[in-house]
mmCIF file of C-alpha atoms in Angstrom:
data_model
loop_
_atom_site.group_PDB
_atom_site.id
_atom_site.type_symbol
_atom_site.label_atom_id
_atom_site.label_comp_id
_atom_site.label_asym_id
_atom_site.label_seq_id
_atom_site.Cartn_x
_atom_site.Cartn_y
_atom_site.Cartn_z
ATOM 1 C CA MET P 1 33.466 77.758 -55.327
ATOM 2 C CA THR P 2 31.636 79.047 -52.002
ATOM 3 C CA ARG P 3 30.078 76.262 -51.799
ATOM 4 C CA ILE P 4 33.320 74.215 -51.696
ATOM 5 C CA ILE P 5 34.692 77.214 -48.878
ATOM 6 C CA PHE P 6 30.583 76.121 -47.110
ATOM 7 C CA VAL P 7 31.561 72.728 -46.984
ATOM 8 C CA CYS P 8 35.434 72.848 -46.097
ATOM 9 C CA MET P 9 34.508 74.842 -43.084
ATOM 10 C CA LEU P 10 31.725 72.562 -41.807
ATOM 11 C CA ALA P 11 34.128 70.004 -42.066
ATOM 12 C CA VAL P 12 37.144 71.904 -40.241
ATOM 13 C CA ALA P 13 33.832 72.790 -37.178
ATOM 14 C CA LEU P 14 33.439 69.042 -37.385
ATOM 15 C CA ILE P 15 36.187 67.952 -36.831
ATOM 16 C CA SER P 16 37.339 70.756 -34.181
ATOM 17 C CA ALA P 17 33.948 69.908 -32.250
ATOM 18 C CA GLN P 18 35.087 66.099 -31.874
ATOM 19 C CA ASN P 19 37.775 64.180 -30.247
ATOM 20 C CA THR P 20 40.628 63.883 -32.587
ATOM 21 C CA HIS P 21 42.897 62.308 -30.310
ATOM 22 C CA TYR P 22 40.635 59.245 -30.307
ATOM 23 C CA GLN P 23 41.983 56.022 -32.301
ATOM 24 C CA PRO P 24 39.890 53.448 -32.172
ATOM 25 C CA ASP P 25 41.316 50.140 -31.402
ATOM 26 C CA ALA P 26 40.301 47.506 -33.932
ATOM 27 C CA ASN P 27 40.917 44.213 -31.266
ATOM 28 C CA TRP P 28 38.116 45.848 -29.404
ATOM 29 C CA ARG P 29 34.855 44.129 -31.178
ATOM 30 C CA ALA P 30 32.534 42.214 -28.973
ATOM 31 C CA PRO P 31 31.832 38.650 -29.517
ATOM 32 C CA ASP P 32 29.096 37.841 -32.256
ATOM 33 C CA GLU P 33 26.901 36.175 -29.499
ATOM 34 C CA ALA P 34 26.784 39.136 -27.256
ATOM 35 C CA ALA P 35 26.582 41.730 -30.201
ATOM 36 C CA ALA P 36 23.791 39.870 -31.027
ATOM 37 C CA LYS P 37 22.016 40.186 -27.988
ATOM 38 C CA GLU P 38 18.593 42.869 -27.586
ATOM 39 C CA ASN P 39 18.355 45.504 -25.297
ATOM 40 C CA PRO P 40 15.685 44.172 -22.870
ATOM 41 C CA LEU P 41 14.507 47.834 -22.491
ATOM 42 C CA ALA P 42 14.217 48.264 -26.059
ATOM 43 C CA GLU P 43 10.285 48.803 -25.142
ATOM 44 C CA LYS P 44 11.309 51.844 -21.952
ATOM 45 C CA PRO P 45 12.570 54.795 -23.481
ATOM 46 C CA GLU P 46 11.519 56.434 -20.534
ATOM 47 C CA LEU P 47 14.360 54.302 -18.723
ATOM 48 C CA ALA P 48 16.930 56.496 -20.771
ATOM 49 C CA ALA P 49 16.668 59.188 -17.897
ATOM 50 C CA GLY P 50 18.481 56.610 -15.647
ATOM 51 C CA GLY P 51 20.945 56.190 -18.405
ATOM 52 C CA LYS P 52 21.618 59.703 -18.813
ATOM 53 C CA LYS P 53 21.987 60.520 -14.417
ATOM 54 C CA LEU P 54 24.292 56.525 -14.774
ATOM 55 C CA PHE P 55 26.086 58.398 -18.066
ATOM 56 C CA LYS P 56 26.781 61.473 -15.409
ATOM 57 C CA ARG P 57 28.014 59.385 -12.925
ATOM 58 C CA ASN P 58 30.699 57.025 -14.317
ATOM 59 C CA CYS P 59 31.144 58.710 -17.984
ATOM 60 C CA VAL P 60 31.021 62.082 -18.686
ATOM 61 C CA GLU P 61 34.606 62.550 -17.216
ATOM 62 C CA CYS P 62 36.265 60.828 -20.203
ATOM 63 C CA HIS P 63 32.927 61.127 -23.017
ATOM 64 C CA GLY P 64 31.719 64.953 -22.376
ATOM 65 C CA ASP P 65 28.446 65.904 -21.248
ATOM 66 C CA SER P 66 27.195 64.874 -24.526
ATOM 67 C CA GLY P 67 29.526 62.026 -25.584
ATOM 68 C CA GLN P 68 31.691 63.991 -27.663
ATOM 69 C CA GLY P 69 34.452 62.446 -26.212
ATOM 70 C CA LEU P 70 37.624 64.060 -24.573
ATOM 71 C CA LYS P 71 41.056 62.906 -24.006
ATOM 72 C CA LYS P 72 41.353 59.450 -25.593
ATOM 73 C CA ALA P 73 37.956 58.672 -24.671
ATOM 74 C CA ALA P 74 35.507 58.173 -27.740
ATOM 75 C CA ASP P 75 33.463 60.033 -29.375
ATOM 76 C CA LEU P 76 30.256 58.551 -28.617
ATOM 77 C CA GLN P 77 28.282 60.430 -31.690
ATOM 78 C CA LEU P 78 29.853 59.111 -34.220
ATOM 79 C CA PRO P 79 28.741 56.881 -37.012
ATOM 80 C CA ILE P 80 31.685 54.038 -35.992
ATOM 81 C CA VAL P 81 30.162 53.883 -32.165
ATOM 82 C CA GLN P 82 26.658 54.176 -33.202
ATOM 83 C CA ASN P 83 26.359 51.460 -36.148
ATOM 84 C CA GLN P 84 27.063 49.175 -33.590
ATOM 85 C CA SER P 85 24.471 46.810 -31.969
ATOM 86 C CA ASP P 86 22.615 47.564 -28.611
ATOM 87 C CA GLY P 87 24.796 43.966 -27.521
ATOM 88 C CA ALA P 88 27.898 45.494 -28.494
ATOM 89 C CA LEU P 89 27.527 48.634 -26.367
ATOM 90 C CA PHE P 90 26.744 46.667 -23.622
ATOM 91 C CA TRP P 91 29.302 44.658 -24.199
ATOM 92 C CA LYS P 92 31.850 47.101 -23.971
ATOM 93 C CA ILE P 93 30.245 48.768 -21.165
ATOM 94 C CA THR P 94 30.707 45.481 -19.422
ATOM 95 C CA ASN P 95 34.152 44.523 -19.991
ATOM 96 C CA GLY P 96 35.776 47.652 -20.941
ATOM 97 C CA ASN P 97 39.500 48.143 -22.328
ATOM 98 C CA PRO P 98 41.952 48.418 -19.838
ATOM 99 C CA ASP P 99 44.604 48.574 -21.562
ATOM 100 C CA ARG P 100 43.348 51.442 -23.543
ATOM 101 C CA GLY P 101 42.137 53.512 -20.169
ATOM 102 C CA MET P 102 38.196 51.874 -20.382
ATOM 103 C CA PRO P 103 38.016 50.737 -17.202
ATOM 104 C CA SER P 104 35.113 47.646 -16.949
ATOM 105 C CA PHE P 105 31.813 48.582 -15.667
ATOM 106 C CA SER P 106 30.582 45.312 -14.758
ATOM 107 C CA GLY P 107 30.049 46.358 -11.330
ATOM 108 C CA ILE P 108 26.766 48.288 -12.345
ATOM 109 C CA PRO P 109 23.787 46.165 -12.148
ATOM 110 C CA GLU P 110 22.897 44.590 -15.781
ATOM 111 C CA LEU P 111 19.498 46.196 -16.394
ATOM 112 C CA GLN P 112 21.510 50.023 -15.562
ATOM 113 C CA ARG P 113 24.116 49.317 -18.349
ATOM 114 C CA TRP P 114 20.899 48.372 -20.665
ATOM 115 C CA GLN P 115 19.775 51.299 -19.380
ATOM 116 C CA LEU P 116 23.313 53.563 -20.292
ATOM 117 C CA VAL P 117 22.994 51.900 -23.718
ATOM 118 C CA LEU P 118 19.609 53.261 -24.343
ATOM 119 C CA TYR P 119 20.914 56.839 -23.282
ATOM 120 C CA LEU P 120 23.765 56.295 -25.973
ATOM 121 C CA ARG P 121 21.492 56.304 -28.509
ATOM 122 C CA LYS P 122 20.725 59.533 -27.972
ATOM 123 C CA PHE P 123 23.896 60.797 -28.879
ATOM 124 C CA LYS P 124 22.785 59.548 -32.354
ATOM 125 C CA GLN P 125 20.731 62.121 -32.970
ATOM 126 C CA ILE P 126 23.054 64.857 -31.612
ATOM 127 C CA ASP P 127 25.363 63.862 -34.554
ATOM 128 C CA THR P 128 21.990 63.831 -37.604
ATOM 129 C CA GLU P 129 21.872 67.041 -36.535
ATOM 130 C CA LYS P 130 25.037 67.846 -36.569
ATOM 131 C CA THR P 131 25.430 67.236 -39.967
ATOM 132 C CA GLN P 132 22.076 68.448 -41.129
ATOM 133 C CA ASN P 133 23.073 72.070 -39.782
ATOM 134 C CA MET L 1 42.977 62.702 27.100
ATOM 135 C CA LYS L 2 39.490 61.909 26.277
ATOM 136 C CA SER L 3 40.399 65.677 23.848
ATOM 137 C CA ARG L 4 43.908 64.217 22.731
ATOM 138 C CA ILE L 5 42.061 61.157 20.849
ATOM 139 C CA LEU L 6 39.255 63.848 19.603
ATOM 140 C CA VAL L 7 41.336 66.285 17.764
ATOM 141 C CA PHE L 8 43.455 62.714 16.633
ATOM 142 C CA ILE L 9 40.014 61.436 15.153
ATOM 143 C CA PHE L 10 39.316 65.065 13.715
ATOM 144 C CA LEU L 11 42.360 64.878 12.362
ATOM 145 C CA PHE L 12 41.711 61.617 10.228
ATOM 146 C CA GLY L 13 38.605 63.390 9.488
ATOM 147 C CA ILE L 14 39.931 66.416 7.540
ATOM 148 C CA THR L 15 40.432 63.974 4.458
ATOM 149 C CA VAL L 16 37.909 62.046 4.813
ATOM 150 C CA ILE L 17 36.001 61.182 1.541
ATOM 151 C CA LEU L 18 34.693 57.510 -0.603
ATOM 152 C CA HIS L 19 34.240 55.674 -4.521
ATOM 153 C CA ALA L 20 31.093 54.947 -6.959
ATOM 154 C CA GLN L 21 29.297 51.989 -7.763
ATOM 155 C CA GLU L 22 32.201 49.591 -5.555
ATOM 156 C CA ALA L 23 30.870 46.898 -3.550
ATOM 157 C CA PRO L 24 30.527 47.466 0.600
ATOM 158 C CA TYR L 25 33.432 45.453 2.000
ATOM 159 C CA PHE L 26 35.508 46.593 4.275
ATOM 160 C CA VAL L 27 38.222 43.493 4.267
ATOM 161 C CA THR L 28 37.206 41.814 1.262
ATOM 162 C CA TYR L 29 38.950 43.386 -1.997
ATOM 163 C CA ASP L 30 36.985 42.274 -5.621
ATOM 164 C CA HIS L 31 38.247 42.620 -9.594
ATOM 165 C CA HIS L 32 37.433 46.612 -10.045
ATOM 166 C CA LEU L 33 39.910 49.092 -9.410
ATOM 167 C CA GLU L 34 40.781 52.549 -9.892
ATOM 168 C CA GLU L 35 39.552 54.087 -12.928
ATOM 169 C CA PRO L 36 42.495 55.766 -14.532
ATOM 170 C CA GLY L 37 43.413 58.596 -13.275
ATOM 171 C CA ASN L 38 41.029 58.670 -10.222
ATOM 172 C CA LEU L 39 42.502 59.721 -7.274
ATOM 173 C CA GLU L 40 40.020 58.600 -4.127
ATOM 174 C CA ILE L 41 40.506 59.426 -0.663
ATOM 175 C CA ALA L 42 39.258 58.079 2.211
ATOM 176 C CA THR L 43 38.544 57.620 5.955
ATOM 177 C CA TRP L 44 38.044 54.857 7.484
ATOM 178 C CA THR L 45 37.420 53.875 11.335
ATOM 179 C CA THR L 46 37.597 51.056 13.355
ATOM 180 C CA ILE L 47 36.001 50.823 16.732
ATOM 181 C CA GLY L 48 36.921 47.554 18.773
ATOM 182 C CA ILE L 49 34.443 46.382 21.038
ATOM 183 C CA PRO L 50 36.321 44.923 23.857
ATOM 184 C CA ARG L 51 35.923 42.178 26.355
ATOM 185 C CA SER L 52 35.705 42.436 30.246
ATOM 186 C CA GLY L 53 39.166 43.615 31.372
ATOM 187 C CA GLN L 54 40.788 45.446 27.859
ATOM 188 C CA ASN L 55 39.909 48.773 26.387
ATOM 189 C CA LEU L 56 37.938 49.779 23.763
ATOM 190 C CA PHE L 57 39.979 51.194 21.138
ATOM 191 C CA VAL L 58 39.401 53.655 18.014
ATOM 192 C CA ALA L 59 41.567 52.771 15.327
ATOM 193 C CA PRO L 60 41.133 55.216 11.849
ATOM 194 C CA PHE L 61 43.322 55.395 8.560
ATOM 195 C CA ALA L 62 43.408 57.183 5.628
ATOM 196 C CA GLU L 63 43.973 55.862 2.255
ATOM 197 C CA PHE L 64 44.511 57.094 -0.586
ATOM 198 C CA GLU L 65 43.840 55.482 -4.033
ATOM 199 C CA TYR L 66 45.605 55.784 -7.534
ATOM 200 C CA GLY L 67 44.532 54.410 -10.355
ATOM 201 C CA ILE L 68 48.160 54.489 -12.620
ATOM 202 C CA THR L 69 46.812 52.289 -15.569
ATOM 203 C CA GLY L 70 43.261 50.137 -16.404
ATOM 204 C CA ARG L 71 44.935 47.191 -14.949
ATOM 205 C CA TRP L 72 46.859 49.044 -12.026
ATOM 206 C CA THR L 73 45.731 50.652 -9.029
ATOM 207 C CA THR L 74 48.395 52.208 -6.182
ATOM 208 C CA GLU L 75 46.993 53.318 -2.535
ATOM 209 C CA LEU L 76 48.595 54.651 -0.054
ATOM 210 C CA TYR L 77 47.586 54.189 3.772
ATOM 211 C CA LEU L 78 48.390 56.435 6.689
ATOM 212 C CA GLU L 79 47.039 54.796 10.137
ATOM 213 C CA GLY L 80 46.670 55.805 13.601
ATOM 214 C CA GLN L 81 45.363 54.309 17.153
ATOM 215 C CA GLY L 82 43.730 55.728 19.880
ATOM 216 C CA THR L 83 42.547 54.084 23.645
ATOM 217 C CA PRO L 84 40.495 56.094 25.993
ATOM 218 C CA GLY L 85 42.725 55.908 28.980
ATOM 219 C CA ASP L 86 45.943 55.301 27.302
ATOM 220 C CA SER L 87 46.803 57.366 24.348
ATOM 221 C CA ALA L 88 46.406 58.007 20.806
ATOM 222 C CA VAL L 89 49.120 57.064 18.601
ATOM 223 C CA PHE L 90 50.779 57.062 14.752
ATOM 224 C CA THR L 91 50.653 53.113 14.349
ATOM 225 C CA GLY L 92 52.445 53.640 10.569
ATOM 226 C CA TRP L 93 51.705 53.068 6.359
ATOM 227 C CA ARG L 94 51.255 50.804 4.170
ATOM 228 C CA LEU L 95 51.736 51.066 0.534
ATOM 229 C CA GLU L 96 49.991 48.513 -1.920
ATOM 230 C CA ASN L 97 49.415 47.423 -5.640
ATOM 231 C CA ARG L 98 47.129 45.587 -7.212
ATOM 232 C CA PHE L 99 47.308 43.935 -10.729
ATOM 233 C CA ARG L 100 44.323 42.941 -12.636
ATOM 234 C CA LEU L 101 45.655 39.602 -14.667
ATOM 235 C CA LEU L 102 42.963 39.041 -17.378
ATOM 236 C CA LYS L 103 41.771 42.128 -19.789
ATOM 237 C CA ARG L 104 38.104 40.814 -20.282
ATOM 238 C CA GLU L 105 35.432 39.958 -17.877
ATOM 239 C CA HIS L 106 35.300 35.762 -16.889
ATOM 240 C CA TRP L 107 33.710 34.323 -14.416
ATOM 241 C CA ILE L 108 36.226 34.132 -12.090
ATOM 242 C CA ASN L 109 38.408 37.422 -12.533
ATOM 243 C CA PRO L 110 41.994 37.512 -10.389
ATOM 244 C CA ILE L 111 43.938 40.204 -9.406
ATOM 245 C CA LEU L 112 47.424 40.197 -7.562
ATOM 246 C CA TYR L 113 47.879 42.170 -5.124
ATOM 247 C CA PHE L 114 51.141 42.821 -3.524
ATOM 248 C CA GLU L 115 51.347 45.555 0.011
ATOM 249 C CA TYR L 116 54.567 46.730 2.296
ATOM 250 C CA GLU L 117 53.430 47.449 6.003
ATOM 251 C CA GLY L 118 55.774 49.569 7.871
ATOM 252 C CA ILE L 119 54.076 49.597 11.128
ATOM 253 C CA ASN L 120 54.376 49.117 14.512
ATOM 254 C CA GLU L 121 52.668 46.818 17.057
ATOM 255 C CA ALA L 122 49.922 49.421 18.265
ATOM 256 C CA THR L 123 48.346 48.913 14.945
ATOM 257 C CA LYS L 124 44.677 47.866 14.785
ATOM 258 C CA ILE L 125 43.079 49.053 11.978
ATOM 259 C CA LEU L 126 42.062 45.454 11.535
ATOM 260 C CA LYS L 127 42.381 45.354 7.428
ATOM 261 C CA GLU L 128 42.711 41.905 7.429
ATOM 262 C CA VAL L 129 42.956 39.435 10.182
ATOM 263 C CA VAL L 130 45.848 37.071 9.263
ATOM 264 C CA GLY L 131 47.776 34.034 11.907
ATOM 265 C CA ASN L 132 47.140 33.673 15.460
ATOM 266 C CA ALA L 133 45.371 35.963 17.076
ATOM 267 C CA GLU L 134 46.668 38.216 20.151
ATOM 268 C CA ILE L 135 44.385 40.282 21.741
ATOM 269 C CA SER L 136 47.255 42.545 23.270
ATOM 270 C CA SER L 137 46.419 44.912 27.005
ATOM 271 C CA GLU L 138 49.991 46.080 26.857
ATOM 272 C CA ARG L 139 49.769 50.205 26.672
ATOM 273 C CA ASN L 140 50.074 51.776 23.339
ATOM 274 C CA ALA L 141 53.094 52.949 24.300
ATOM 275 C CA ASP L 142 55.237 50.043 24.299
ATOM 276 C CA LEU L 143 53.461 48.036 21.374
ATOM 277 C CA ALA L 144 54.567 51.498 19.664
ATOM 278 C CA ALA L 145 58.218 51.349 19.951
ATOM 279 C CA VAL L 146 57.632 47.367 18.245
ATOM 280 C CA HIS L 147 58.361 48.000 14.935
ATOM 281 C CA ALA L 148 57.413 45.996 11.738
ATOM 282 C CA HIS L 149 58.325 45.601 8.261
ATOM 283 C CA GLU L 150 55.701 43.456 6.863
ATOM 284 C CA ILE L 151 55.045 42.224 3.201
ATOM 285 C CA GLU L 152 51.826 40.669 2.335
ATOM 286 C CA ALA L 153 50.444 38.905 -0.599
ATOM 287 C CA LYS L 154 46.910 37.906 -1.841
ATOM 288 C CA LEU L 155 45.393 36.357 -4.339
ATOM 289 C CA ILE L 156 42.296 38.184 -5.115
ATOM 290 C CA LEU L 157 39.126 35.787 -6.742
ATOM 291 C CA SER L 158 35.617 38.123 -7.762
ATOM 292 C CA SER L 159 32.796 37.382 -9.901
ATOM 293 C CA ASN L 160 29.450 38.895 -10.815
ATOM 294 C CA PHE L 161 26.874 37.662 -11.759
ATOM 295 C CA HIS L 162 23.051 38.637 -12.106
ATOM 296 C CA ASP L 163 24.166 41.566 -10.554
ATOM 297 C CA TRP L 164 25.839 39.725 -7.342
ATOM 298 C CA ASN L 165 29.307 40.064 -6.589
ATOM 299 C CA LEU L 166 30.940 37.211 -5.161
ATOM 300 C CA SER L 167 34.655 37.847 -4.000
ATOM 301 C CA GLU L 168 37.612 35.082 -2.406
ATOM 302 C CA ASN L 169 40.657 36.598 -0.736
ATOM 303 C CA PHE L 170 43.486 34.434 0.641
ATOM 304 C CA ILE L 171 46.041 35.931 1.737
ATOM 305 C CA VAL L 172 49.340 35.486 3.088
ATOM 306 C CA GLU L 173 51.714 37.896 5.096
ATOM 307 C CA LYS L 174 55.707 37.974 6.415
ATOM 308 C CA ASN L 175 56.734 40.282 9.212
ATOM 309 C CA LEU L 176 60.384 40.690 8.064
ATOM 310 C CA SER L 177 61.419 42.281 12.252
ATOM 311 C CA GLN L 178 60.431 38.503 13.717
ATOM 312 C CA ALA L 179 61.058 35.169 12.875
ATOM 313 C CA GLU L 180 56.887 34.313 12.667
ATOM 314 C CA GLY L 181 56.713 31.876 9.282
ATOM 315 C CA PHE L 182 54.256 33.012 7.248
ATOM 316 C CA GLU L 183 50.937 34.018 8.144
ATOM 317 C CA PHE L 184 47.627 32.980 6.122
ATOM 318 C CA GLY L 185 43.950 34.789 6.345
ATOM 319 C CA TYR L 186 41.139 34.773 4.003
ATOM 320 C CA ALA L 187 37.791 37.108 3.121
ATOM 321 C CA LEU L 188 34.849 36.043 1.461
ATOM 322 C CA GLY L 189 31.954 38.673 0.640
ATOM 323 C CA VAL L 190 28.852 38.652 -1.527
ATOM 324 C CA SER L 191 27.370 41.994 -2.298
ATOM 325 C CA ARG L 192 24.501 43.252 -4.598
ATOM 326 C CA PRO L 193 22.583 46.641 -5.001
ATOM 327 C CA LEU L 194 19.294 46.942 -3.817
ATOM 328 C CA SER L 195 17.805 48.275 -6.965
ATOM 329 C CA LYS L 196 18.791 46.728 -10.607
ATOM 330 C CA ILE L 197 17.201 49.845 -12.273
ATOM 331 C CA ALA L 198 18.384 54.040 -11.813
ATOM 332 C CA SER L 199 15.523 55.817 -11.454
ATOM 333 C CA GLY L 200 15.204 59.168 -13.673
ATOM 334 C CA ASN L 201 14.891 61.616 -10.976
ATOM 335 C CA GLU L 202 18.414 62.894 -8.652
ATOM 336 C CA CYS L 203 17.040 61.533 -5.450
ATOM 337 C CA HIS L 204 19.959 60.531 -2.120
ATOM 338 C CA PHE L 205 17.703 57.570 -0.181
ATOM 339 C CA CYS L 206 16.914 55.357 -3.307
ATOM 340 C CA LEU L 207 17.254 52.153 -3.207
ATOM 341 C CA GLU L 208 19.687 52.427 -6.412
ATOM 342 C CA ASN L 209 22.106 53.961 -4.607
ATOM 343 C CA PHE L 210 22.249 51.081 -1.568
ATOM 344 C CA ASN L 211 24.333 48.414 -2.088
ATOM 345 C CA ALA L 212 24.621 45.130 0.720
ATOM 346 C CA GLY L 213 26.070 42.405 1.318
ATOM 347 C CA VAL L 214 28.037 40.565 4.121
ATOM 348 C CA GLU L 215 31.607 39.429 4.980
ATOM 349 C CA LEU L 216 33.633 36.955 7.220
ATOM 350 C CA TYR L 217 37.130 37.285 7.444
ATOM 351 C CA GLY L 218 39.740 35.151 9.753
ATOM 352 C CA GLY L 219 43.451 34.215 10.403
ATOM 353 C CA LEU L 220 44.325 30.520 9.458
ATOM 354 C CA GLY L 221 47.396 30.611 11.524
ATOM 355 C CA SER L 222 51.258 30.623 10.360
ATOM 356 C CA THR L 223 53.406 27.880 8.976
ATOM 357 C CA ASN L 224 54.562 27.559 12.342
ATOM 358 C CA GLY L 225 50.818 26.149 12.784
ATOM 359 C CA PHE L 226 48.694 26.157 9.787
ATOM 360 C CA GLY L 227 44.412 25.721 10.610
ATOM 361 C CA PHE L 228 41.883 27.138 13.135
ATOM 362 C CA HIS L 229 43.523 27.021 16.515
ATOM 363 C CA GLN L 230 43.683 30.134 18.416
ATOM 364 C CA THR L 231 42.284 32.245 15.143
ATOM 365 C CA ALA L 232 40.045 34.848 14.886
ATOM 366 C CA HIS L 233 37.226 35.189 12.722
ATOM 367 C CA TYR L 234 34.219 37.749 12.009
ATOM 368 C CA LEU L 235 31.230 37.508 10.305
ATOM 369 C CA ALA L 236 30.070 41.148 8.796
ATOM 370 C CA PRO L 237 26.982 42.663 7.294
ATOM 371 C CA VAL L 238 27.810 45.646 4.868
ATOM 372 C CA ILE L 239 26.212 48.473 3.573
ATOM 373 C CA SER L 240 27.308 51.135 1.140
ATOM 374 C CA TRP L 241 25.509 54.373 0.263
ATOM 375 C CA GLN L 242 26.155 56.584 -2.597
ATOM 376 C CA VAL L 243 25.425 59.623 -1.103
ATOM 377 C CA SER L 244 26.621 61.452 -4.390
ATOM 378 C CA ASP L 245 28.141 60.920 -7.809
ATOM 379 C CA ASN L 246 31.188 60.615 -6.440
ATOM 380 C CA SER L 247 31.277 60.011 -2.912
ATOM 381 C CA SER L 248 30.042 57.569 -0.879
ATOM 382 C CA PHE L 249 29.269 56.063 2.640
ATOM 383 C CA HIS L 250 29.741 52.578 4.096
ATOM 384 C CA PHE L 251 29.298 50.838 7.215
ATOM 385 C CA SER L 252 29.550 47.877 8.778
ATOM 386 C CA PRO L 253 28.845 46.018 12.407
ATOM 387 C CA SER L 254 31.434 43.217 12.963
ATOM 388 C CA PHE L 255 30.444 40.020 15.161
ATOM 389 C CA GLY L 256 33.641 38.141 16.185
ATOM 390 C CA LEU L 257 32.956 33.784 16.346
ATOM 391 C CA THR L 258 35.506 32.825 18.229
ATOM 392 C CA ASN L 259 37.078 33.576 22.259
ATOM 393 C CA VAL L 260 40.459 34.685 20.820
ATOM 394 C CA SER L 261 38.085 37.705 18.329
ATOM 395 C CA TYR L 262 36.908 40.283 19.395
ATOM 396 C CA PRO L 263 33.458 40.617 20.607
ATOM 397 C CA ALA L 264 32.872 43.369 17.619
ATOM 398 C CA LEU L 265 33.706 45.847 15.518
ATOM 399 C CA LEU L 266 32.152 48.719 14.223
ATOM 400 C CA ARG L 267 33.507 50.244 10.862
ATOM 401 C CA PHE L 268 32.347 53.075 8.772
ATOM 402 C CA GLY L 269 33.930 54.684 6.091
ATOM 403 C CA TYR L 270 33.908 58.078 3.680
ATOM 404 C CA VAL L 271 35.282 58.256 0.730
ATOM 405 C CA TYR L 272 35.390 60.999 -2.410
ATOM 406 C CA GLU L 273 36.724 60.416 -5.793
ATOM 407 C CA ILE L 274 38.728 63.398 -7.668
ATOM 408 C CA ARG L 275 38.063 62.686 -11.127
ATOM 409 C CA GLY L 276 40.469 63.049 -13.850
ATOM 410 C CA PHE L 277 43.354 63.993 -11.010
ATOM 411 C CA GLY L 278 46.363 62.386 -13.216
ATOM 412 C CA GLN L 279 45.251 64.855 -15.944
ATOM 413 C CA LYS L 280 44.229 68.249 -13.619
ATOM 414 C CA LEU L 281 47.732 67.618 -12.091
ATOM 415 C CA ALA L 282 49.208 67.144 -15.515
ATOM 416 C CA ARG L 283 47.754 70.750 -16.359
ATOM 417 C CA VAL L 284 49.143 72.342 -13.158
ATOM 418 C CA PHE L 285 53.223 71.188 -14.677
ATOM 419 C CA GLU L 286 52.403 72.147 -17.935
ATOM 420 C CA GLY L 287 51.043 75.351 -17.055
ATOM 421 C CA LYS L 288 48.265 74.427 -19.558
ATOM 422 C CA PRO L 289 44.780 75.965 -18.348
#
C-alpha cells in the first residue's frame, strides 16, 4: 500500500513539475532526410557551453531554464523530445512551428543551431535523474 | 533652437530599445517576424548630410513591434524631424503589418507587408525610398502643414543560405491625398554573422555578437514614369551589435549614388525586446501573480 502511495506521489510530483499545457503536434515532424542528419559537433561536447548561452538568449522564455516547458511550449526533458534524432531537433529549431507559437530560428548560424542541439541533450540527464529519484 | 532639437531627440531617445539575432538592415526586411507575445521597442535616427545650400536634418523615430502570432507581426511608428536653424516637428505615425505566407523555411520565404501612413511632408526618416526624389528646402512649418494619407505594400522575399541572409523587397506606395499615381521602390540586403560558433563564456565584444552586411535601396519612379530617372539610390554598409540577450545596437552610413540623393545618411538605432510581454500584460488584467 505504502509503495502504491509512493508511486502515485512520485507520478503527481513528476506531472506537476512538467508543463501539462503542452500538447504535442502530431503533424510537426521532420522529413526523413532532415531527421537522418548527424550533428557535426557531436565529437565536440565542450561546445554545448555555447549552446547553453544561445538557449538562454532564445529559448528560456518559453521552455524554461532547465527546459521544463512553460506556457504551451514543450517540456524538453520528456522522452517524446529526447528520443528524437539530432537532425529532427535541428530541423524543428530551424523551421519552427509558427501556427503553434514556435518561431523559426533559421537566422541563427547553422553551427550555432547544432550547438543548441548539443545543449538540449543535457536535459535528458535531468529527466533520467528525476525518474531515478 | 538647438536646445529644442536636443530635447526633441532626448524625448525620442528615452523610448530607445532593440532586438536579437535579427539582420542588421535599416531599410530592407527579411522574413523573420517578432516572436509571438514579445514586444520590441526601438529608436532609430536618420541624419541627413546635406549638399551645399541645404540643411542637415535629424529624423528620429520610435518603433513598437509586437508578435501577434507566429505568422503575424504588427508595428507602430512615431516619427519626428528636426532641422538646425529651422524647427523640430512631429511628422506622423505609421502602422504596419507583416504576414508570413509559408509555414516552413524554404529557399525563398515570402512575406506580405501592408502599412498605413498618417504623415506630413516634413517626414525625413527615409524608412524606405520610393518614387522620384525631391529634396525640399522649404521650412518645416510649411511642410508639416501638408498632411498625407498613404498606403504601402511590400513583397518581401528572403533566403538564408549557409549563414548568409539575402533579402529583396519590392515596394509600391500610394498617396491617397494627392494624384501622384503609384510610386515604386526596392531594397536589397545581404548579411551574415561574423562568427559561426558561439563561445561558452559571456562576452560583449565576441564576434558572434556582430552581424554585418550591405544594403542597396532606392526609388523606381511611379505610374507617371517608371524607371531610374530622377530617383534616389543609396548603398549602405550595415552592422549590428548584440549588446545583451535582449538588446542590440545598429549603425549604418549610407552613401547617395545619384545627384538627387542625399550625399550621405547616418543611421543608428537601439532595440530592446520585452519577452513574454503579452503574457505579462494578460496577468495584470487577470490579477494573476
